[in-house]
Short mmCIF file of C-alpha atoms in Angstrom, two decimals:
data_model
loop_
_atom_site.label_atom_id
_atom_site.label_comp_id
_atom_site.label_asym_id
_atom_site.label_seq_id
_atom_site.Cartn_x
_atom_site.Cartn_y
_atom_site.Cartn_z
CA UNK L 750 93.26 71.55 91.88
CA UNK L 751 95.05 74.36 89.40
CA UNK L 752 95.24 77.93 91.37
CA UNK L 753 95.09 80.99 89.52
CA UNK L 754 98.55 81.81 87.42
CA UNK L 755 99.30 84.66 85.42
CA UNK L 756 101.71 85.24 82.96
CA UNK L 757 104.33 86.97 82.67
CA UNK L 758 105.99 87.79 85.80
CA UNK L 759 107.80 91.07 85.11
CA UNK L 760 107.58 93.05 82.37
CA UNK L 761 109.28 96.16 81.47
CA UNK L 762 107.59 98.39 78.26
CA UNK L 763 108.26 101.81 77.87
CA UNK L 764 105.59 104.65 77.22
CA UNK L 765 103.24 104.38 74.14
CA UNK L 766 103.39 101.05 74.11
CA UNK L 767 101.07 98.20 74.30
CA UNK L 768 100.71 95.14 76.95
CA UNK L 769 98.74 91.99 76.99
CA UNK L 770 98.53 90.56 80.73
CA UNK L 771 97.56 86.57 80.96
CA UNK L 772 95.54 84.53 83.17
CA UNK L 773 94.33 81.26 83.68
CA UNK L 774 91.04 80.70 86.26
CA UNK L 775 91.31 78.18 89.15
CA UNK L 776 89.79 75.21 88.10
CA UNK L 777 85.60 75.33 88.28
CA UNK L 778 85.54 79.07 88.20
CA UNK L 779 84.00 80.53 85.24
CA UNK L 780 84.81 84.70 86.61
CA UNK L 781 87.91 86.59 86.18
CA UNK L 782 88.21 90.19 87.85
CA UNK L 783 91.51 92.52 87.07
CA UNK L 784 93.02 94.47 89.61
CA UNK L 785 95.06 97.30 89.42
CA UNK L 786 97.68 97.75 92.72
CA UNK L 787 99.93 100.97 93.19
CA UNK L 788 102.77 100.52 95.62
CA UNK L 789 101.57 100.75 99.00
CA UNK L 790 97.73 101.21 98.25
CA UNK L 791 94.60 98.76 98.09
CA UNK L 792 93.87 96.68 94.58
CA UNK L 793 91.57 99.02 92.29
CA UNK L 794 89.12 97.12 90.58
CA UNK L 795 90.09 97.05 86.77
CA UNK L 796 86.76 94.96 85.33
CA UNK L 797 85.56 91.65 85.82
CA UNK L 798 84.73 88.98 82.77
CA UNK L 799 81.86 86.50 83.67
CA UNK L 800 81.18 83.64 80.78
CA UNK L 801 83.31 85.77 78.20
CA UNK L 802 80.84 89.03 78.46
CA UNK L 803 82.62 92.05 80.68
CA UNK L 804 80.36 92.13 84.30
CA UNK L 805 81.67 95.27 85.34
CA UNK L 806 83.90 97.72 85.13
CA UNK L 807 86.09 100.06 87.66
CA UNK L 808 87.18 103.95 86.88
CA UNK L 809 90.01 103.11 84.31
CA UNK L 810 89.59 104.57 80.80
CA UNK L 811 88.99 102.52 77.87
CA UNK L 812 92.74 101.84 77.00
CA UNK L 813 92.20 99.23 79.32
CA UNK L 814 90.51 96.34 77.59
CA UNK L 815 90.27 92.97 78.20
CA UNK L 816 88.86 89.43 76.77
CA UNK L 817 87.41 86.01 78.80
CA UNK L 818 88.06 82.90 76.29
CA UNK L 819 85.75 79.81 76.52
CA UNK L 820 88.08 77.73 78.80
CA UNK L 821 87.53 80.78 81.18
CA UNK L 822 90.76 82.24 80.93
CA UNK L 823 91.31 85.83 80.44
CA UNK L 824 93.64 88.89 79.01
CA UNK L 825 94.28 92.43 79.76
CA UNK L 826 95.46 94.81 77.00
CA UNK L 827 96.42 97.73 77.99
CA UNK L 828 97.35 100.61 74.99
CA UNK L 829 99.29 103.86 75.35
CA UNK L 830 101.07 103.00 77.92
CA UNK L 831 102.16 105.95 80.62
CA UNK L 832 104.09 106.48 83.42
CA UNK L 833 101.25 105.69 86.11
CA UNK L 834 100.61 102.29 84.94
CA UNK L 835 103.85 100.97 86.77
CA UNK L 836 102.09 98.47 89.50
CA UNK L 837 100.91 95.34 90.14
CA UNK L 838 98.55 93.63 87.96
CA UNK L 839 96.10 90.94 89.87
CA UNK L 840 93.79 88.81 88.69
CA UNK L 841 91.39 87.03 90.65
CA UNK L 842 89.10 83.89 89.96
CA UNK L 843 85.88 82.64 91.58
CA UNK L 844 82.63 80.70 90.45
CA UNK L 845 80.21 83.39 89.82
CA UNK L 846 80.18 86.00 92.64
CA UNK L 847 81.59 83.84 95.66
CA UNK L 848 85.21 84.79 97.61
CA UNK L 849 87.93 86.11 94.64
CA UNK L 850 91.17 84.20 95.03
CA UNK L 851 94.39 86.03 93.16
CA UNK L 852 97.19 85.02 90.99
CA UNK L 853 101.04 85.81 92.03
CA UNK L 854 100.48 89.24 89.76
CA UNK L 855 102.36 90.39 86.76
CA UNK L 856 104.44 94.08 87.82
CA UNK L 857 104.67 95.92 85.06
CA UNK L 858 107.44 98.73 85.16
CA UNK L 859 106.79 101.97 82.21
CA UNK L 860 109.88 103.72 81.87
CA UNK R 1003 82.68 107.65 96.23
CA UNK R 1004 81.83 104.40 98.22
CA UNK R 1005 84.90 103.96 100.22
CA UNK R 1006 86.77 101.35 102.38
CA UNK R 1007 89.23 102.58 105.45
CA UNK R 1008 92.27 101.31 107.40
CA UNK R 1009 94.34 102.50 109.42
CA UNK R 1010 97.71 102.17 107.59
CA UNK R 1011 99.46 101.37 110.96
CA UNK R 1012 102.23 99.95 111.35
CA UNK R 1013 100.13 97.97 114.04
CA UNK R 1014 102.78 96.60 116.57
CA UNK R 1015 102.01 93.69 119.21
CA UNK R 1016 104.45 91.10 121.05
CA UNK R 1017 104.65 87.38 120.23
CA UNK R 1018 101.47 85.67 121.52
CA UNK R 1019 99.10 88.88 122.05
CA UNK R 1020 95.82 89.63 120.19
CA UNK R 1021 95.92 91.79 117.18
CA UNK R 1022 93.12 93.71 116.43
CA UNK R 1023 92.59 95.21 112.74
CA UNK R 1024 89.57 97.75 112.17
CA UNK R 1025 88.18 98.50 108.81
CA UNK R 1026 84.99 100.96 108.36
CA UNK R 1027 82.73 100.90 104.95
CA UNK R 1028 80.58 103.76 103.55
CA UNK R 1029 77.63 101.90 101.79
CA UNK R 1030 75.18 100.55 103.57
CA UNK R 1031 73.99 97.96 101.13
CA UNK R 1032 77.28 96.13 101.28
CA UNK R 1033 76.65 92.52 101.78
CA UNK R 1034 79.90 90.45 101.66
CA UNK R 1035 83.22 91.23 103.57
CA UNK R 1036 86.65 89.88 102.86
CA UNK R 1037 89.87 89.62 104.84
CA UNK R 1038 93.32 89.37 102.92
CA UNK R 1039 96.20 88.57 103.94
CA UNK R 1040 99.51 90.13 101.91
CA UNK R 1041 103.48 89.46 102.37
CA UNK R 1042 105.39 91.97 100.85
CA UNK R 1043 106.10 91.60 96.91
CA UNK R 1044 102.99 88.35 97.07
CA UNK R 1045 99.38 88.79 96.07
CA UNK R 1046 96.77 89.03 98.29
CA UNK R 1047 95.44 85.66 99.78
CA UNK R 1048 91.99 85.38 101.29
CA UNK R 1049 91.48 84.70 105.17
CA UNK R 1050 88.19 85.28 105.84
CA UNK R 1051 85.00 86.19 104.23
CA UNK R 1052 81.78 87.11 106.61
CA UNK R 1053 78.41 87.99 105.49
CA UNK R 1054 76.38 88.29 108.18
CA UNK R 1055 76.35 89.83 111.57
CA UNK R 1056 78.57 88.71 114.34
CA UNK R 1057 81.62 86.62 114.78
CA UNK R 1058 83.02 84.27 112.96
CA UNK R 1059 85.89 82.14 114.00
CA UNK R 1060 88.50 80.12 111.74
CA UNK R 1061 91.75 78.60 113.95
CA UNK R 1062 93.61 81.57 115.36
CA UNK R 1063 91.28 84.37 113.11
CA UNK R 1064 88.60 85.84 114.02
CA UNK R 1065 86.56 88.15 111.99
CA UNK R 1066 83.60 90.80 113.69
CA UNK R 1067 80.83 92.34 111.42
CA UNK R 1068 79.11 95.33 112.27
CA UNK R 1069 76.37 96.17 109.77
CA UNK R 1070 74.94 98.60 111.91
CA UNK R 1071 78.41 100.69 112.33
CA UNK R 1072 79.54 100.00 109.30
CA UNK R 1073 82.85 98.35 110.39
CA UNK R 1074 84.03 95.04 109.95
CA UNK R 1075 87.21 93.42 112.17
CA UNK R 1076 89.90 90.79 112.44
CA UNK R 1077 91.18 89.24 115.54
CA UNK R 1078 94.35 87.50 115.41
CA UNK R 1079 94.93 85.19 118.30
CA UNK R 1080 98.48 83.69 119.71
CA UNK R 1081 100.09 86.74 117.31
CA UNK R 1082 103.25 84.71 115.54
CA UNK R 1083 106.45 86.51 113.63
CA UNK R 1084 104.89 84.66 110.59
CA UNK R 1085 101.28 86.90 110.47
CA UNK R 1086 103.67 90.26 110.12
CA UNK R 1087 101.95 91.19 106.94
CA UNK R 1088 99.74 93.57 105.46
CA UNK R 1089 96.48 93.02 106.08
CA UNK R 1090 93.62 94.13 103.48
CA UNK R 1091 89.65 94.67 103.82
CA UNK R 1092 87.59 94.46 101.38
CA UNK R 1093 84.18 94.90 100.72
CA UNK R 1094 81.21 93.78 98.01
CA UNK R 1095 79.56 97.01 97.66
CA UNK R 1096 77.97 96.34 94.08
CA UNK R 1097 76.82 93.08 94.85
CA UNK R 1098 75.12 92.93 91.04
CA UNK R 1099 79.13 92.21 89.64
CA UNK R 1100 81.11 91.16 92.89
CA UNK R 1101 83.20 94.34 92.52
CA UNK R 1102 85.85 94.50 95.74
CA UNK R 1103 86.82 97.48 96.67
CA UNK R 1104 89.48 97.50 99.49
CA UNK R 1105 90.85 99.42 101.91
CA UNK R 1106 94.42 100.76 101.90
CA UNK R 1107 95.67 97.84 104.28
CA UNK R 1108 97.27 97.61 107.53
CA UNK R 1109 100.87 96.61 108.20
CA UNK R 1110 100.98 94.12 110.98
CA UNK R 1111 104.72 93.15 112.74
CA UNK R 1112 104.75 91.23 115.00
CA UNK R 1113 107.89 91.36 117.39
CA UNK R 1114 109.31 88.27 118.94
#
């Protein structure tokens, strides 16, 4: 069984600038939730995709976007990039709404 | 603003004692509770879930809900150098789209 990855790693964008976060779903799980994680606070919730439609949504403005594709992996795309976006990106996978398990992350850095 | 609270610690027991991590939630309709476990510069991994009243036990973990108080707890048994982490609750407040919202997370060490 295939955990949760996400791609890329690192990343390092300055401000303005646009980002698209990957993810790929455990395998069986057709729900992807984004979180958002400052250093040295809880994940925020971001949204959550459930069979490609978004399921919910946290308190981030709407330069925070994201997609679910058929095989149940998902994207975030985040435009205008500032200063405060510098964390830790999760994403999380489950079938439908049982227990969320999370990728390694992707840490973006906005200079 | 339906919250989630820990203390942010750091929580500091000997080699081989019980650790004891509190958590307190401000909706009452929450309905599923999560333990995570997080090393420094790793993701969150789930330890626990509980969704009903009482105790529920897994190896070494223990977790305590309180639906009535509003808190929910983790017992760690036979405390080991390896569980120094930080330790995150969180809770399923809008059940309709399995939204988590956690707490801040308390740092466990664990002293040999």
């Amino acid at each position: 069984e295939t955990g949760v990855t996400q791609s890329p790693t690192h990343l390092i964008k300055t401000r303005g600038q646009q980002v698209t976060l990957r993810c790929s779903s455990q395998s069986g799980h057709n729900t992807v939730s984004w979180y958002q994680q400052a250093l040295g606070q809880g994940p925020q919730f971001i949204f959550q995709y459930y069979r490609e439609e978004e399921n919910g949504r946290g308190n981030f403005p709407p330069r925070f976007s994201g997609l679910q594709f058929p095989n149940y992996s998902s994207e975030l795309n985040v435009n205008a990039l500032e200063l405060d976006d510098s964390a830790l990106y999760l994403c999380a996978s489950s079938l439908a709404y049982n227990e969320q398990f999370f990728g390694p992350g992707t840490r973006l850095t906005v200079l | 603003q339906k919250e989630v609270e820990q203390n942010s610690g750091p929580l500091s027991v000997p080699e081989g004692a019980i650790a004891s991590l509190n958590c307190t939630y401000s909706d009452r309709g929450s309905q599923s509770f999560f333990w995570y476990r997080q090393y420094s510069g790793k993701s969150p991994e789930l330890i626990m879930s509980i969704y009903s009243n009482g105790d529920k036990e897994d190896g070494r973990f223990t977790a305590q809900l309180n639906k009535a108080s509003q808190y929910v707890s983790l017992l760690i048994r036979d405390s080991q150098p390896s569980d120094s982490a930080t330790y995150l609750c969180a809770v399923n407040i809008d059940n309709a789209g399995n939204m988590l919202t956690f707490g801040g997370g308390t740092r466990l060490m664990v002293k040999p």
